Amino acid sequence: MKEIILIVDDNMDNVELLRKRMRAVGYETIEGYDGEQAVTMAREQHPDLILLDVMMPKLNGFEVCEILKKDETTRHIPVLMLTAKREIPDKVKGFDLGADDYVTKPFNFQELLARVRSLLKTRSSYRKQVEEERQRALDQMAEGVAHEVRNPVVSIGGFARRIIDELPDSDQKKKYAQVIVKETERLERMVKDIADFRLVPDGVRQGEDINVIINDTLLQVSQLLEKNRIEVKKEFAADLPPVFVNRKNIIIALMQVMTNAAEAMEEGGRLTIITTAVDNFWVLVEIIDSGRGIAAEDLESIFDPFFTTKMSGAGMGLPLVRKIIDDNHAMIKVESKVGKGTRVAISLPVEGAGS
């Protein structure tokens, strides 16, 4: 998917010019025209970079930069400030507030573009490093949990089952033992989820028909979909290029996404699955449900291990999806509104397109 640049300037002509130039070189853009819009759009849409004018109404660029850099959800977004002010104190102020770079007007577009690319490259490298460190820590933790917790849980469950077998039905202690068995089974499932996260193999990637993969995945979740009375609508593009993925792991990821969708529609609903080709480099898979949706404050955390909005579970489902997506050099984006539903967009690399 294209990197997104938020352009903010109170001069509409400047915004339109930058929008056209940035889109011409392959970036997606979103636009704002004052400081308050800039803050709102950055928090809601999380662009990959912000081109921020200094002199604006409501909130100036310095104030916007300070707000965004103090916000945990936006502080890692690179901010490139644009201004007609050439004085050194103004530049120093911008850097002190967290700006990542500074360009004075009128600017040469090629210079601006070089600075944009440099900031995006730095951010990409930082993201990769953080994710690799996070993954190593998770693998170590998952290995420890799977080993140290599984054996005691299995033992507790085993002894509780023996107690159940030896006690008469009238004995209250038998009911207590049944509760122990039920809870240990829940813990065993959680430990299995954690172990699965650690043990998913990288596997061999090869050209695959994504429409066939989706149909095979739907078969595996069909019982849950039928149980929850969910209508499935498929909008598959014909003659899609093969995607370069590991079939087994992508099915695991799609199953998890579809299962989450089904569980969000316990009283029925519609699951829409759309496939389209994008720019000869990607095939986009959209999985859209009409379920309860995800609160905005939770959306940023859904890929964090152990985070869950469910009453039970280890919270390892979507982190596992993210791991598989990353291993397959793919991309994933989740959009959701409470009471409206959730859209999961997965971009898979096309075979032979530089994967």
GROMACS .gro file of C-alpha atoms in nm, residues 149-273:
model
  125
  149VAL     CA    1   0.269  -2.305   3.253
  150ARG     CA    2   0.153  -2.599   3.041
  151ASN     CA    3   0.284  -2.876   3.268
  152PRO     CA    4   0.133  -2.745   3.596
  153VAL     CA    5  -0.199  -2.672   3.424
  154VAL     CA    6  -0.216  -3.022   3.276
  155SER     CA    7  -0.136  -3.172   3.618
  156ILE     CA    8  -0.404  -2.967   3.794
  157GLY     CA    9  -0.662  -3.065   3.534
  158GLY     CA   10  -0.563  -3.431   3.553
  159PHE     CA   11  -0.596  -3.449   3.931
  160ALA     CA   12  -0.929  -3.264   3.919
  161ARG     CA   13  -1.064  -3.518   3.669
  162ARG     CA   14  -0.959  -3.803   3.899
  163ILE     CA   15  -1.144  -3.638   4.185
  164ILE     CA   16  -1.456  -3.609   3.968
  165ASP     CA   17  -1.437  -3.978   3.878
  166GLU     CA   18  -1.407  -4.084   4.244
  167LEU     CA   19  -1.676  -3.863   4.401
  168PRO     CA   20  -2.052  -3.927   4.392
  169ASP     CA   21  -2.269  -3.679   4.206
  170SER     CA   22  -2.424  -3.562   4.533
  171ASP     CA   23  -2.091  -3.444   4.675
  172GLN     CA   24  -2.049  -3.063   4.654
  173LYS     CA   25  -1.673  -3.108   4.615
  174LYS     CA   26  -1.736  -3.275   4.277
  175LYS     CA   27  -1.891  -2.951   4.150
  176TYR     CA   28  -1.585  -2.760   4.268
  177ALA     CA   29  -1.363  -3.005   4.082
  178GLN     CA   30  -1.571  -2.958   3.766
  179VAL     CA   31  -1.513  -2.583   3.787
  180ILE     CA   32  -1.139  -2.649   3.820
  181VAL     CA   33  -1.144  -2.868   3.507
  182LYS     CA   34  -1.338  -2.605   3.311
  183GLU     CA   35  -1.093  -2.330   3.405
  184THR     CA   36  -0.783  -2.543   3.341
  185GLU     CA   37  -0.919  -2.625   2.995
  186ARG     CA   38  -0.949  -2.251   2.933
  187LEU     CA   39  -0.590  -2.202   3.048
  188GLU     CA   40  -0.476  -2.487   2.824
  189ARG     CA   41  -0.636  -2.315   2.523
  190MET     CA   42  -0.462  -1.990   2.614
  191VAL     CA   43  -0.126  -2.165   2.645
  192LYS     CA   44  -0.187  -2.331   2.307
  193ASP     CA   45  -0.256  -1.990   2.151
  194ILE     CA   46   0.072  -1.860   2.291
  195ALA     CA   47   0.262  -2.167   2.171
  196ASP     CA   48   0.104  -2.138   1.825
  197PHE     CA   49   0.224  -1.778   1.804
  198ARG     CA   50   0.582  -1.892   1.865
  199LEU     CA   51   0.577  -2.203   1.649
  200VAL     CA   52   0.419  -2.080   1.324
  201PRO     CA   53   0.689  -2.167   1.067
  202ASP     CA   54   0.804  -1.925   0.798
  203GLY     CA   55   0.733  -2.186   0.532
  204VAL     CA   56   0.788  -2.173   0.156
  205ARG     CA   57   0.630  -1.891  -0.041
  206GLN     CA   58   0.503  -1.956  -0.392
  207GLY     CA   59   0.244  -1.833  -0.639
  208GLU     CA   60  -0.112  -1.898  -0.518
  209ASP     CA   61  -0.467  -1.816  -0.630
  210ILE     CA   62  -0.601  -1.599  -0.348
  211ASN     CA   63  -0.964  -1.660  -0.444
  212VAL     CA   64  -0.910  -2.034  -0.402
  213ILE     CA   65  -0.735  -1.978  -0.068
  214ILE     CA   66  -1.027  -1.768   0.058
  215ASN     CA   67  -1.281  -2.030  -0.047
  216ASP     CA   68  -1.079  -2.299   0.132
  217THR     CA   69  -1.065  -2.081   0.443
  218LEU     CA   70  -1.440  -2.022   0.434
  219LEU     CA   71  -1.494  -2.399   0.438
  220GLN     CA   72  -1.292  -2.424   0.758
  221VAL     CA   73  -1.497  -2.157   0.938
  222SER     CA   74  -1.831  -2.253   0.783
  223GLN     CA   75  -1.972  -2.412   1.101
  224LEU     CA   76  -1.916  -2.096   1.304
  225LEU     CA   77  -2.062  -1.879   1.027
  226GLU     CA   78  -2.371  -2.100   1.006
  227LYS     CA   79  -2.409  -2.112   1.384
  228ASN     CA   80  -2.410  -1.732   1.404
  229ARG     CA   81  -2.641  -1.702   1.101
  230ILE     CA   82  -2.393  -1.499   0.900
  231GLU     CA   83  -2.451  -1.430   0.532
  232VAL     CA   84  -2.132  -1.444   0.324
  233LYS     CA   85  -2.103  -1.217   0.022
  234LYS     CA   86  -1.808  -1.270  -0.212
  235GLU     CA   87  -1.694  -1.009  -0.463
  236PHE     CA   88  -1.393  -1.175  -0.624
  237ALA     CA   89  -1.211  -1.012  -0.913
  238ALA     CA   90  -1.151  -1.243  -1.207
  239ASP     CA   91  -0.809  -1.312  -1.358
  240LEU     CA   92  -0.614  -1.196  -1.054
  241PRO     CA   93  -0.237  -1.247  -1.069
  242PRO     CA   94  -0.103  -1.515  -0.832
  243VAL     CA   95   0.005  -1.387  -0.491
  244PHE     CA   96   0.347  -1.483  -0.355
  245VAL     CA   97   0.268  -1.628  -0.010
  246ASN     CA   98   0.290  -1.932   0.213
  247ARG     CA   99  -0.050  -2.092   0.161
  248LYS     CA  100  -0.077  -2.267   0.498
  249ASN     CA  101   0.009  -1.960   0.703
  250ILE     CA  102  -0.211  -1.722   0.504
  251ILE     CA  103  -0.504  -1.957   0.562
  252ILE     CA  104  -0.429  -1.944   0.937
  253ALA     CA  105  -0.430  -1.563   0.924
  254LEU     CA  106  -0.752  -1.543   0.721
  255MET     CA  107  -0.920  -1.795   0.951
  256GLN     CA  108  -0.837  -1.579   1.251
  257VAL     CA  109  -0.973  -1.264   1.086
  258MET     CA  110  -1.292  -1.442   0.976
  259THR     CA  111  -1.336  -1.600   1.320
  260ASN     CA  112  -1.305  -1.259   1.485
  261ALA     CA  113  -1.562  -1.123   1.240
  262ALA     CA  114  -1.802  -1.409   1.313
  263GLU     CA  115  -1.764  -1.365   1.689
  264ALA     CA  116  -1.847  -0.996   1.648
  265MET     CA  117  -2.178  -1.094   1.482
  266GLU     CA  118  -2.320  -1.337   1.738
  267GLU     CA  119  -2.676  -1.245   1.645
  268GLY     CA  120  -2.628  -1.264   1.271
  269GLY     CA  121  -2.493  -1.029   1.009
  270ARG     CA  122  -2.307  -1.010   0.681
  271LEU     CA  123  -1.946  -1.095   0.600
  272THR     CA  124  -1.829  -0.937   0.275
  273ILE     CA  125  -1.503  -1.049   0.116
   0.00000   0.00000   0.00000
